[in-house]
Structure formats: structure tokens, C-alpha cells
């Protein structure tokens, strides 16, 4: 049905960003995605929906058709369509086309906004564009490598918040708005992360004293994730490589090392 | 009474996380601890307590019995039970079993929630699990080493807050909610740590001007703990010393290097 | 008309900060700019305008005349006046003189304050002063070099905020003040950046739970820009390259080193 | 009058922290200072003053007498009393004794609290104690060295806040609480530093949009002071010294450098 030649051409346009046509396709796609998101956002504003509701519905139809065509194109352009269909972006792409169709069958389902918002995930394709690949890879790498430490840190922070939240609940009680332990833990997280909404605030001297301790802790321990990530970024730059010594297997040699620092065997 | 063999087996299961049984025990224990914490939290929510109060009481009983059995097991499994009993975790483990028993004798004592919340401390045993040991040790090490500097920093921050708080009290006074110096110092800490509840805010131009100075200071000096901890992490990581190779004179070998990375000569 | 000699003298005074006259000119100019800004600010305070409105108008006239003279001087002092006139600072300098003149022709135009505020941009000339050149160049350099990474980071943060904002809108809805998706995204940015005004706060348990996740994310991911910029600053500072001395083989010489720090042999 | 021997002994006790008597004196002094501060704070709490006003007055008298004796001791113990009297700490120490005496002559002067609060500055003597000297010196050194850069950064932040504040004033206006440009600038600083009181919040969509930009900027640019200070701390550790080459005058040699990297002359 579809000539191999046509498929190759389509593949280059849709999936690659190195040719002119491919880059153009990506940029147009991004614009359409942004437009679709803006339409969802505007539709949620009551005053705008009343006046421009019709126009927004038309835009939604146009976008749905464009996304449908693009989805069909993506399925055609690859040799193993099923692998694409069940990949993360395959599902995201499909969900991006569905809301309007489902809306036709079951009118008035509110959670369709949620599905339409999923379209935003498509935006991350932008990172495929040439100048962002390196930067985003480095960011992701650095985060991946400090993963365990960040997990231990976050875990300790959450445990700390639960303990402090329980204490605050016992000190302040429902009279000050600390109506239950979960609410109290919510307040503790609001305070420790230095967000500080002010919807609930301690009123007793003891509660205020404990609050200041929570705040100073929150102010201080932010140094930990920052230090972790910074150290990781620096390490990337520090020129310690992951080559293993052919003789004893040790890692983390200097980039300019000629001999293993552990057994003295030549690394070259 | 208890055979040495049984005790050893019990010890492996309860105290170690390297065997399959030991890891399973740890994971089940963690689930029970989390369940007990969730039960405490839910019980504090008035609307839930009314409806599910009975079920929560049953869960509490089950957990108490499980913790009691575990405590007995821990005492039996070690050779010197007293050392365990009076260790930090020994006391935490005992306190975890008590609230229900005390509640039987003295009904209605509110501070029992506090004791039940202590159970959460048991959660830190999770850091014993294999993949977290390294990460949490490194975090603790780095913090320990910058201890004195962090103490000096925190001390200066607190003194600064007291001075600024006193100034704000004199400028704003009770009319703006700065009812006393302690309240005023509380407000200064809320502001300097960039939490900013907004329950008390300066109303006079001079007070607002001083506030902006406090805020900019708070915004700026957070760099200090961050810089301290980062420098510490980097140092930990680098493991590069200043020893010179006796043969070729290169510097910056790894701390654990036995051979020069440049010429392969022995460093010892 | 204007002798080349006079123009050169004028150029030295107005554009350079190395001679005594040039530095004096810069400092007087800065004082006038600050005065003009203070005048704009005070004029906006209703109570001050009523009492000192006349004096402020006189100051405004004096400043306008000074700025006009300075602008004429700047145009005269350069050989290619048009290049200055259409440069960034040329336009800023022109705009600094206009408000009063426009105000004469079209009285009561409110947006003139905006133009008068543009004068503040002139203040950045202060960075021309000797002791700040190095520091500000380094800051700008470090920011420029981490530009792409910071762009990727900010882009991801904004996408995250839109997704989270949409979720919060569906969970909380107009009843809690999340009247539309744009407002909800605004709230998410307020929360993620740990500002936390508290004008809108989640009221449902699920909304509060999602909020805590947003907060902890905001608390944690600030480590990323910090790490990026720090790593960049470090790199700037280090100026250590990996070149080896041809004589003794030592590494990590400074970028500008001409001789080996270890044996004194020439590196070139 | 006073034997040289007695003065030396007194000097050792009062000014030095290396002997046992000296350390004891310092610790007692610190306790008295803290007590005096606590007394000032408690006196400002209306409910406490009514009940314990008499006791607090007695404590104030005792502290005043102790501080007076200490001041006389300090004057006696040094060879050049005038140099001490007019030094920073000399004035602070004198001011610490005065409030009660002035209060006797001119009763009811409110600003005396301010003078009493100055006593807190005396607390910084604690940094004289052995284990803090190194840490506080390092902190101060690192801050001193990044002084110019931090000045440029803070200057840019303040200019930015004035520009943004003026814009917000024009967008939001008095209706939303942005009653004047100074108030608007105050709000901008509150927002940029991520404090976010919430006493004033933008109400128009455009104002909310500009706010999010201010917030994201504030969230991002905190990386700059952090990066600066961290890089400085690292530098301290990086073993670049400030020794000048005796031949060509270049700085920043490696600690282990034997030859100038610029001209090859011996550094020893």
C-alpha cells in the first residue's frame, strides 16, 4: 500500500530534526501544541468561554483533526507501528486526539480537560531539538546519579515533617486551625519548604517557638540537595572517568591516567 | 531455655538485612510501622474517627501485639539483652508498644499520641537497607564535618534575628501586630527564612523598609550554609591528595592510590 | 563648528571613567539619576504629592534640563552621532529626557511614569566604574555559559507548573479560589517557587496533598539552577588545564601558565 | 595604684580564653548576657510584665551592676584604656551598662530598650572561644573575598525590583493595594526574595502574569550568590595562595608551586 520510499520520507520529516523539513515540522507541531494548551486554559476562564466559546470549539476541532492526521502519519512512518503505539509518546499522542471524539459520544464529561492537558507532555519533544539535547542530557544524568542520596534526603524530610506535624498538632490543637495530624503535617511541609501560605499559623508562644525551629531547619537543610546536585555537576566536569582497570577492575581513574592507581598496570 | 541455634536464626532474621528472610522481615516491619502511623493520623481526623473509630481501635490492638512480639523477639535474639533494652532503638521499640497498655490503665490521656508518634523514629531503620547505607552515611559525614561552621552560622542568624526583631518591635509596635519582642523575633525569623506567613506584616514605611533589608539578607545569606555543605560534599568526592609521586613528581593522586597514575611507580 | 580638540575633551569626560574629571562626571550623573528616581517614587505617594507636589515638579524640570544637556553633550562628543543615538543607551538616554516635554503637549498621560522609570536603566552605567567591571563581567559570563541549561530548566519548570496547575484546578475548583486554569497555574508558580502568598490555598485533603508534592518539588529542584551556576563559576575560577609539562610531566597547570610550576621548564 | 601583676592576671581572665579562669569568665559573661536579653524580651510581653515586673527590675539592676564591674575591670586590665574605651566593643560594653542609669535620670524613655538590645552584640565575643575561631574566620574570609561580586549582584537585584515595582504599580494600581511606587517596590522585594507575605497580592491577570515572572526570576537568581560563595569556599580549599612571584609579581600560585607559572623564577 505505502511505498517504502514514501515511508522513509515521512519518517525523516516526522521523527528527525536534522533536515529542514523535519525541523519545520517540529516547530509547527510545537506551535499547534502550545495553541491547544492556550485554548484549554482560556476555555476554563468563565468570562472568556461565554464570549469566545464558539471560536474555541472550532479551534479545538481543527487541532483534533491535525493531531489525528499526525498520529496516523506517525503510525505509517515507522516499520513496527505497534512498538510506537504502545510507547510512552505513542499513548500520549493518542490521548491528545481523543477528548473531542469521546466528548461527542459522552457529552459533558469534565475530566476530559485532564486528558487535553496531557497534550502538554508532547511539548517535551522540544528537547529533541539540536541545541537542547546536550543540556537536557547533562541535567538528567546529574539527577540520576544523585538519585539515591536525594531519595534518602526526601525520605528524612518527610519523616521529620510527620514528627514535627504531630508535635504541632499536640501543641496548637484545633483552636489555631491545626484540626488534625494530616492538616498539621501539611502545615509543617508548607513551613519547612519556606512556602508559608499563612492560611494556618501558630498562635501559642510554644507553637511559635517550635515553628521557628522548623523554619530554620528548612532554611538550612536546603543546602543538602543543592550540595548534592552541585557536587554531581562538578564531578561530571572533574574528569574522573568510569573506565575499569583491565588488571584489577578499579574505577574512577583520572581522564589523563596512564596507569591504574591501584595496581600500577597500564590502562592503555 | 532458648537454644543458641534458634537465637542465631532469630538474630539473622530480625537484625540483618542480607538474607532473604531478613529483608522480608524488615519490609513487613516497615509496612506495619507505616500502617500504625497512618492509623494515628486518621484517628486525629474528627470525621474519620466518628465513622471508623472502631476499626482503627482494632488495628491499634493488632499493631500493639505485633510490636510486642517483635520487641520480645529482639530481646531474645541478642546475647546481651540489657544493652539492647537501654540502647536508643531499644527504648524507641519499647515506647512503640506501650501506648495501648497505658491507655488501658489510665484512659483518656492525650499525650499518648505523642508516644505513638515516636513509632515513626523506627522508620529510620530503613536506612539499614543495602542501597541506602552508603548514601545516608555520606550525607551524615558531610554534615558532621561542617558542624562547627554551621553552628557559627546558625548562631549568627539567631543573634541577627533578635537584634532585627527588637528594632522592628520599636518601629512597628503593638499596633501592627508586633505585640512583644518575642513575637517580633518570631516574625523576623519567619521573614529572614523567606517563609513569610503574612499573619503579621509591617505597616509603617520605615518598618517596610527594614523588612526589605531583612528579606534581602535572608535571600543572600542562604548562600552560606549551601556553600559550606557543597564544599564539604566536593571534598568528600574528590579524594585527591597533594602527595607527589617520588618518581615523576605528579600531584593530586587519589587518597587510596597505591601507584602513580602517571608513571606507574609505587607511591608507598 | 565644534573643534576636534573640544570633542575629545568632552568624550574623555562623558564616556571614560579613568580620568578624575570622567569619574566625577559619572558620579554626579549617578546622583542625578538616583534623585530623579526618588522623585518619581515620592510623587506616587499621595500624601507626599499633596504637600510637596510643587517642589517635585521643580526638581523634575531641573533634572529634565540636566539630562537634555547631557544628551546633547553625548551626541556632540562622538564621531558617529547616529550610532550612539540608535544604540540601546542612546535610546534610554533620549527617553530619560522626554517625559516632561511630552507632558507639556499632552497633559495627564499616566504612562509617562513608565518612561520616567526607564531612567533607572541608566544606573547600570555604574558597572562601568573601575572596581565593578571585573565582577560584573564574570557574573555575566557565568550566566551566559549556562544559558542553554537554564533555558531547559526553566522550560521544564513552566511545563510542570501548567500540568500541576491543571490538576489543581480539577481537584480544587472555583470553590477554593482556583477559578480557572490560568489562575491555578499562577497559584502553582507561587507555590513551586516557595513564595506562597496565601491569597489562594487548597482546602480539600487531596488538594493539600498535591500541594505538598508541589512544594517539596519546588524545594528540591532549586538545587538545579544553583548547581549549574556554581559549577560554571568554579570552572571560570579554576583556569586549570590538563596539559602536561614536557619536562617533568605534571598536570593541572593554569591556563595562562608559561612555565611549569614544578620544574620551571617552559610549557610552550 | 594597681600593681602590674594584678593587671596582668585580670587581663588573662577577662581578655583571654586559653586559661581555665579565662574560659570560665567568658562562659559566665555569656550566661549573664543571655539572661539580660531574655529579661528585655520578657519585659516586652505585657502579661509577664504585670506579674513579674518587679523581679525583672531586680534582675536588670543586678545585671547592670555586673556589667559595670566588668567594664571597670576591662578598663583597668589594659595598658591603654582609651584605646579600649573607643574601640567597637568598648563602646558596646559601655552602652550595655547605661540604660538603667539613664532610666534613673530620665524615666520612661522608650528607646532604652534599643540600647539594652545592643547588649546582644556582646554575644559575638563567643566566637573568641577556641573551637569557633577557625570556622568564623573562614566564613568571614570567604564573604570578604566575594564582596564586590555580591555588591554588584545586590545592586542589580535592587534596580530590578525598582523597575518591576514601578511596572506593577502601573498595572495593578491602588485598587489592589499597590498604593504607591515605594509600596509596590516593597511588594516586589517580598515576592522576588520568595518571602511572599500575601498582605498585597496582584488581582488583574496581567499583574499575576508579571508576578510569575518576578517569582521565577527570584527563584532562579538565588543561584548567583550561592554560586559565588560556594566557589569562594572551594577556592579556599583549592590551595591557590596569594603569594606574589618575587620576579614578575603574579599571584594565585598553587600551594605546591616551586616555580612561578608566568616567568619560571623560583618561588622559594
PDB file of C-alpha atoms in Angstrom, chain B residues 87-263:
ATOM      1  CA  UNK B  87      20.017   1.486  73.521  1.00  0.00           C
ATOM      2  CA  UNK B  88      18.291   4.315  71.585  1.00  0.00           C
ATOM      3  CA  UNK B  89      16.321   1.967  69.347  1.00  0.00           C
ATOM      4  CA  UNK B  90      15.596  -0.337  72.316  1.00  0.00           C
ATOM      5  CA  UNK B  91      13.781   2.479  74.090  1.00  0.00           C
ATOM      6  CA  UNK B  92      12.030   3.584  70.897  1.00  0.00           C
ATOM      7  CA  UNK B  93      10.880  -0.005  70.298  1.00  0.00           C
ATOM      8  CA  UNK B  94       9.550  -0.302  73.863  1.00  0.00           C
ATOM      9  CA  UNK B  95       7.716   3.037  73.650  1.00  0.00           C
ATOM     10  CA  UNK B  96       6.132   1.820  70.415  1.00  0.00           C
ATOM     11  CA  UNK B  97       4.340  -0.975  72.321  1.00  0.00           C
ATOM     12  CA  UNK B  98       3.276   0.958  75.417  1.00  0.00           C
ATOM     13  CA  UNK B  99       0.527   3.460  74.447  1.00  0.00           C
ATOM     14  CA  UNK B 100      -2.287   0.899  74.295  1.00  0.00           C
ATOM     15  CA  UNK B 101      -1.256  -0.728  77.595  1.00  0.00           C
ATOM     16  CA  UNK B 102      -1.021   2.623  79.374  1.00  0.00           C
ATOM     17  CA  UNK B 103      -4.318   3.638  77.792  1.00  0.00           C
ATOM     18  CA  UNK B 104      -5.923   0.581  79.426  1.00  0.00           C
ATOM     19  CA  UNK B 105      -4.805   1.695  82.860  1.00  0.00           C
ATOM     20  CA  UNK B 106      -5.225   5.474  82.539  1.00  0.00           C
ATOM     21  CA  UNK B 107      -7.914   6.063  79.924  1.00  0.00           C
ATOM     22  CA  UNK B 108      -8.091   9.351  78.047  1.00  0.00           C
ATOM     23  CA  UNK B 109      -4.528  10.524  78.364  1.00  0.00           C
ATOM     24  CA  UNK B 110      -3.966  12.733  75.321  1.00  0.00           C
ATOM     25  CA  UNK B 111      -0.189  12.751  75.268  1.00  0.00           C
ATOM     26  CA  UNK B 112      -0.287   9.073  74.249  1.00  0.00           C
ATOM     27  CA  UNK B 113      -0.498  10.288  70.635  1.00  0.00           C
ATOM     28  CA  UNK B 114       2.965  11.705  71.170  1.00  0.00           C
ATOM     29  CA  UNK B 115       4.272   8.324  72.244  1.00  0.00           C
ATOM     30  CA  UNK B 116       2.532   6.663  69.325  1.00  0.00           C
ATOM     31  CA  UNK B 117       4.169   9.191  67.007  1.00  0.00           C
ATOM     32  CA  UNK B 118       7.545   8.111  68.356  1.00  0.00           C
ATOM     33  CA  UNK B 119       6.987   4.936  66.364  1.00  0.00           C
ATOM     34  CA  UNK B 120       7.917   6.946  63.347  1.00  0.00           C
ATOM     35  CA  UNK B 121      11.511   7.057  64.545  1.00  0.00           C
ATOM     36  CA  UNK B 122      11.595   3.340  63.909  1.00  0.00           C
ATOM     37  CA  UNK B 123      11.265   4.103  60.243  1.00  0.00           C
ATOM     38  CA  UNK B 124      14.873   5.261  60.116  1.00  0.00           C
ATOM     39  CA  UNK B 125      15.813   1.590  60.301  1.00  0.00           C
ATOM     40  CA  UNK B 126      15.001   1.652  56.600  1.00  0.00           C
ATOM     41  CA  UNK B 127      18.368   3.294  56.060  1.00  0.00           C
ATOM     42  CA  UNK B 128      19.856  -0.046  57.115  1.00  0.00           C
ATOM     43  CA  UNK B 129      18.647  -1.472  53.811  1.00  0.00           C
ATOM     44  CA  UNK B 130      21.523  -2.150  51.483  1.00  0.00           C
ATOM     45  CA  UNK B 131      21.188   0.545  48.850  1.00  0.00           C
ATOM     46  CA  UNK B 132      20.739   3.379  51.314  1.00  0.00           C
ATOM     47  CA  UNK B 133      23.658   2.707  53.661  1.00  0.00           C
ATOM     48  CA  UNK B 134      26.281   4.428  51.502  1.00  0.00           C
ATOM     49  CA  UNK B 135      24.146   7.420  50.633  1.00  0.00           C
ATOM     50  CA  UNK B 136      22.984   8.123  54.178  1.00  0.00           C
ATOM     51  CA  UNK B 137      26.487   7.679  55.593  1.00  0.00           C
ATOM     52  CA  UNK B 138      27.876  10.191  53.119  1.00  0.00           C
ATOM     53  CA  UNK B 139      25.142  12.700  53.966  1.00  0.00           C
ATOM     54  CA  UNK B 140      25.760  12.324  57.684  1.00  0.00           C
ATOM     55  CA  UNK B 141      29.545  12.547  57.242  1.00  0.00           C
ATOM     56  CA  UNK B 142      29.372  15.738  55.199  1.00  0.00           C
ATOM     57  CA  UNK B 143      27.049  17.345  57.747  1.00  0.00           C
ATOM     58  CA  UNK B 144      29.239  16.264  60.655  1.00  0.00           C
ATOM     59  CA  UNK B 145      32.327  17.810  59.147  1.00  0.00           C
ATOM     60  CA  UNK B 146      30.765  21.208  58.532  1.00  0.00           C
ATOM     61  CA  UNK B 147      29.161  21.092  62.007  1.00  0.00           C
ATOM     62  CA  UNK B 148      31.183  23.884  63.634  1.00  0.00           C
ATOM     63  CA  UNK B 149      30.738  26.239  60.706  1.00  0.00           C
ATOM     64  CA  UNK B 150      27.012  25.563  60.561  1.00  0.00           C
ATOM     65  CA  UNK B 151      26.815  26.215  64.325  1.00  0.00           C
ATOM     66  CA  UNK B 152      28.602  29.564  63.934  1.00  0.00           C
ATOM     67  CA  UNK B 153      26.312  30.422  61.036  1.00  0.00           C
ATOM     68  CA  UNK B 154      23.081  29.496  62.867  1.00  0.00           C
ATOM     69  CA  UNK B 155      24.232  31.329  65.987  1.00  0.00           C
ATOM     70  CA  UNK B 156      24.880  34.499  63.975  1.00  0.00           C
ATOM     71  CA  UNK B 157      21.497  34.179  62.261  1.00  0.00           C
ATOM     72  CA  UNK B 158      19.682  33.864  65.582  1.00  0.00           C
ATOM     73  CA  UNK B 159      21.531  36.858  67.084  1.00  0.00           C
ATOM     74  CA  UNK B 160      20.754  38.840  63.937  1.00  0.00           C
ATOM     75  CA  UNK B 161      17.075  37.897  64.243  1.00  0.00           C
ATOM     76  CA  UNK B 162      16.941  39.021  67.881  1.00  0.00           C
ATOM     77  CA  UNK B 163      18.539  42.386  67.041  1.00  0.00           C
ATOM     78  CA  UNK B 164      16.329  42.935  63.985  1.00  0.00           C
ATOM     79  CA  UNK B 165      13.261  41.724  65.882  1.00  0.00           C
ATOM     80  CA  UNK B 166      13.889  44.245  68.656  1.00  0.00           C
ATOM     81  CA  UNK B 167      14.285  47.026  66.095  1.00  0.00           C
ATOM     82  CA  UNK B 168      11.050  46.014  64.345  1.00  0.00           C
ATOM     83  CA  UNK B 169       9.247  45.965  67.709  1.00  0.00           C
ATOM     84  CA  UNK B 170      10.346  49.525  68.381  1.00  0.00           C
ATOM     85  CA  UNK B 171       9.452  50.706  64.863  1.00  0.00           C
ATOM     86  CA  UNK B 172       6.132  48.943  64.377  1.00  0.00           C
ATOM     87  CA  UNK B 173       4.868  48.340  67.896  1.00  0.00           C
ATOM     88  CA  UNK B 174       1.723  46.515  69.019  1.00  0.00           C
ATOM     89  CA  UNK B 175      -0.471  48.474  66.564  1.00  0.00           C
ATOM     90  CA  UNK B 176       0.827  46.398  63.623  1.00  0.00           C
ATOM     91  CA  UNK B 177       0.755  43.091  65.496  1.00  0.00           C
ATOM     92  CA  UNK B 178       4.313  43.249  66.843  1.00  0.00           C
ATOM     93  CA  UNK B 179       2.900  42.858  70.354  1.00  0.00           C
ATOM     94  CA  UNK B 180       6.164  41.969  72.118  1.00  0.00           C
ATOM     95  CA  UNK B 181       9.835  41.363  71.372  1.00  0.00           C
ATOM     96  CA  UNK B 182       9.462  37.551  71.300  1.00  0.00           C
ATOM     97  CA  UNK B 183       6.610  37.867  68.758  1.00  0.00           C
ATOM     98  CA  UNK B 184       8.718  40.341  66.828  1.00  0.00           C
ATOM     99  CA  UNK B 185      11.689  37.954  66.781  1.00  0.00           C
ATOM    100  CA  UNK B 186       9.329  35.184  65.624  1.00  0.00           C
ATOM    101  CA  UNK B 187       8.229  37.468  62.775  1.00  0.00           C
ATOM    102  CA  UNK B 188      11.855  38.236  61.891  1.00  0.00           C
ATOM    103  CA  UNK B 189      12.689  34.533  61.666  1.00  0.00           C
ATOM    104  CA  UNK B 190       9.568  33.954  59.540  1.00  0.00           C
ATOM    105  CA  UNK B 191      10.791  36.726  57.216  1.00  0.00           C
ATOM    106  CA  UNK B 192      14.515  36.006  57.146  1.00  0.00           C
ATOM    107  CA  UNK B 193      13.981  32.348  56.311  1.00  0.00           C
ATOM    108  CA  UNK B 194      11.735  33.570  53.446  1.00  0.00           C
ATOM    109  CA  UNK B 195       8.742  31.656  54.843  1.00  0.00           C
ATOM    110  CA  UNK B 196       6.584  34.786  55.110  1.00  0.00           C
ATOM    111  CA  UNK B 197       3.264  33.681  56.610  1.00  0.00           C
ATOM    112  CA  UNK B 198       1.761  37.122  56.413  1.00  0.00           C
ATOM    113  CA  UNK B 199      -0.072  36.792  59.755  1.00  0.00           C
ATOM    114  CA  UNK B 200       1.931  39.833  60.906  1.00  0.00           C
ATOM    115  CA  UNK B 201       3.142  42.391  58.366  1.00  0.00           C
ATOM    116  CA  UNK B 202       4.817  45.783  58.743  1.00  0.00           C
ATOM    117  CA  UNK B 203       2.507  48.736  58.107  1.00  0.00           C
ATOM    118  CA  UNK B 204       4.760  51.772  58.547  1.00  0.00           C
ATOM    119  CA  UNK B 205       7.088  52.877  55.708  1.00  0.00           C
ATOM    120  CA  UNK B 206      10.136  52.583  57.980  1.00  0.00           C
ATOM    121  CA  UNK B 207       9.067  49.079  59.068  1.00  0.00           C
ATOM    122  CA  UNK B 208       8.574  48.040  55.456  1.00  0.00           C
ATOM    123  CA  UNK B 209      11.985  49.423  54.562  1.00  0.00           C
ATOM    124  CA  UNK B 210      13.679  47.482  57.366  1.00  0.00           C
ATOM    125  CA  UNK B 211      11.710  44.397  56.290  1.00  0.00           C
ATOM    126  CA  UNK B 212      13.136  44.576  52.790  1.00  0.00           C
ATOM    127  CA  UNK B 213      16.629  44.662  54.275  1.00  0.00           C
ATOM    128  CA  UNK B 214      15.822  41.587  56.380  1.00  0.00           C
ATOM    129  CA  UNK B 215      14.419  39.809  53.312  1.00  0.00           C
ATOM    130  CA  UNK B 216      17.384  40.591  51.084  1.00  0.00           C
ATOM    131  CA  UNK B 217      19.708  39.452  53.857  1.00  0.00           C
ATOM    132  CA  UNK B 218      17.744  36.229  54.221  1.00  0.00           C
ATOM    133  CA  UNK B 219      17.763  35.766  50.474  1.00  0.00           C
ATOM    134  CA  UNK B 220      21.519  36.301  50.339  1.00  0.00           C
ATOM    135  CA  UNK B 221      22.901  34.522  53.383  1.00  0.00           C
ATOM    136  CA  UNK B 222      21.284  31.218  52.482  1.00  0.00           C
ATOM    137  CA  UNK B 223      24.309  31.017  50.211  1.00  0.00           C
ATOM    138  CA  UNK B 224      26.473  30.378  53.268  1.00  0.00           C
ATOM    139  CA  UNK B 225      25.159  27.003  54.510  1.00  0.00           C
ATOM    140  CA  UNK B 226      24.751  25.938  50.896  1.00  0.00           C
ATOM    141  CA  UNK B 227      28.326  26.849  50.094  1.00  0.00           C
ATOM    142  CA  UNK B 228      29.588  25.102  53.230  1.00  0.00           C
ATOM    143  CA  UNK B 229      27.784  21.832  52.587  1.00  0.00           C
ATOM    144  CA  UNK B 230      28.616  21.864  48.873  1.00  0.00           C
ATOM    145  CA  UNK B 231      32.308  22.427  49.535  1.00  0.00           C
ATOM    146  CA  UNK B 232      32.162  19.561  52.015  1.00  0.00           C
ATOM    147  CA  UNK B 233      30.466  17.206  49.541  1.00  0.00           C
ATOM    148  CA  UNK B 234      33.022  18.112  46.889  1.00  0.00           C
ATOM    149  CA  UNK B 235      35.840  17.404  49.257  1.00  0.00           C
ATOM    150  CA  UNK B 236      34.402  14.005  50.137  1.00  0.00           C
ATOM    151  CA  UNK B 237      34.091  13.216  46.466  1.00  0.00           C
ATOM    152  CA  UNK B 238      37.431  14.386  45.276  1.00  0.00           C
ATOM    153  CA  UNK B 239      39.568  12.095  47.424  1.00  0.00           C
ATOM    154  CA  UNK B 240      42.532  13.753  45.769  1.00  0.00           C
ATOM    155  CA  UNK B 241      45.544  14.421  47.962  1.00  0.00           C
ATOM    156  CA  UNK B 242      48.567  16.599  47.447  1.00  0.00           C
ATOM    157  CA  UNK B 243      51.188  13.855  47.771  1.00  0.00           C
ATOM    158  CA  UNK B 244      53.810  13.919  44.995  1.00  0.00           C
ATOM    159  CA  UNK B 245      54.935  10.815  43.143  1.00  0.00           C
ATOM    160  CA  UNK B 246      58.518  10.019  44.266  1.00  0.00           C
ATOM    161  CA  UNK B 247      59.404   9.029  40.714  1.00  0.00           C
ATOM    162  CA  UNK B 248      57.808  11.604  38.401  1.00  0.00           C
ATOM    163  CA  UNK B 249      56.556  14.235  40.814  1.00  0.00           C
ATOM    164  CA  UNK B 250      52.896  14.369  39.764  1.00  0.00           C
ATOM    165  CA  UNK B 251      50.399  15.547  42.305  1.00  0.00           C
ATOM    166  CA  UNK B 252      46.707  15.115  43.050  1.00  0.00           C
ATOM    167  CA  UNK B 253      46.616  11.378  43.380  1.00  0.00           C
ATOM    168  CA  UNK B 254      43.519   9.724  44.786  1.00  0.00           C
ATOM    169  CA  UNK B 255      43.624   9.164  48.517  1.00  0.00           C
ATOM    170  CA  UNK B 256      43.560   5.431  48.018  1.00  0.00           C
ATOM    171  CA  UNK B 257      46.107   5.381  45.179  1.00  0.00           C
ATOM    172  CA  UNK B 258      48.954   2.908  45.601  1.00  0.00           C
ATOM    173  CA  UNK B 259      50.624   3.629  42.294  1.00  0.00           C
ATOM    174  CA  UNK B 260      51.256   6.860  40.429  1.00  0.00           C
ATOM    175  CA  UNK B 261      48.642   7.339  37.731  1.00  0.00           C
ATOM    176  CA  UNK B 262      51.267   8.948  35.508  1.00  0.00           C
ATOM    177  CA  UNK B 263      54.319   6.695  35.577  1.00  0.00           C
TER     178      UNK B 263
END
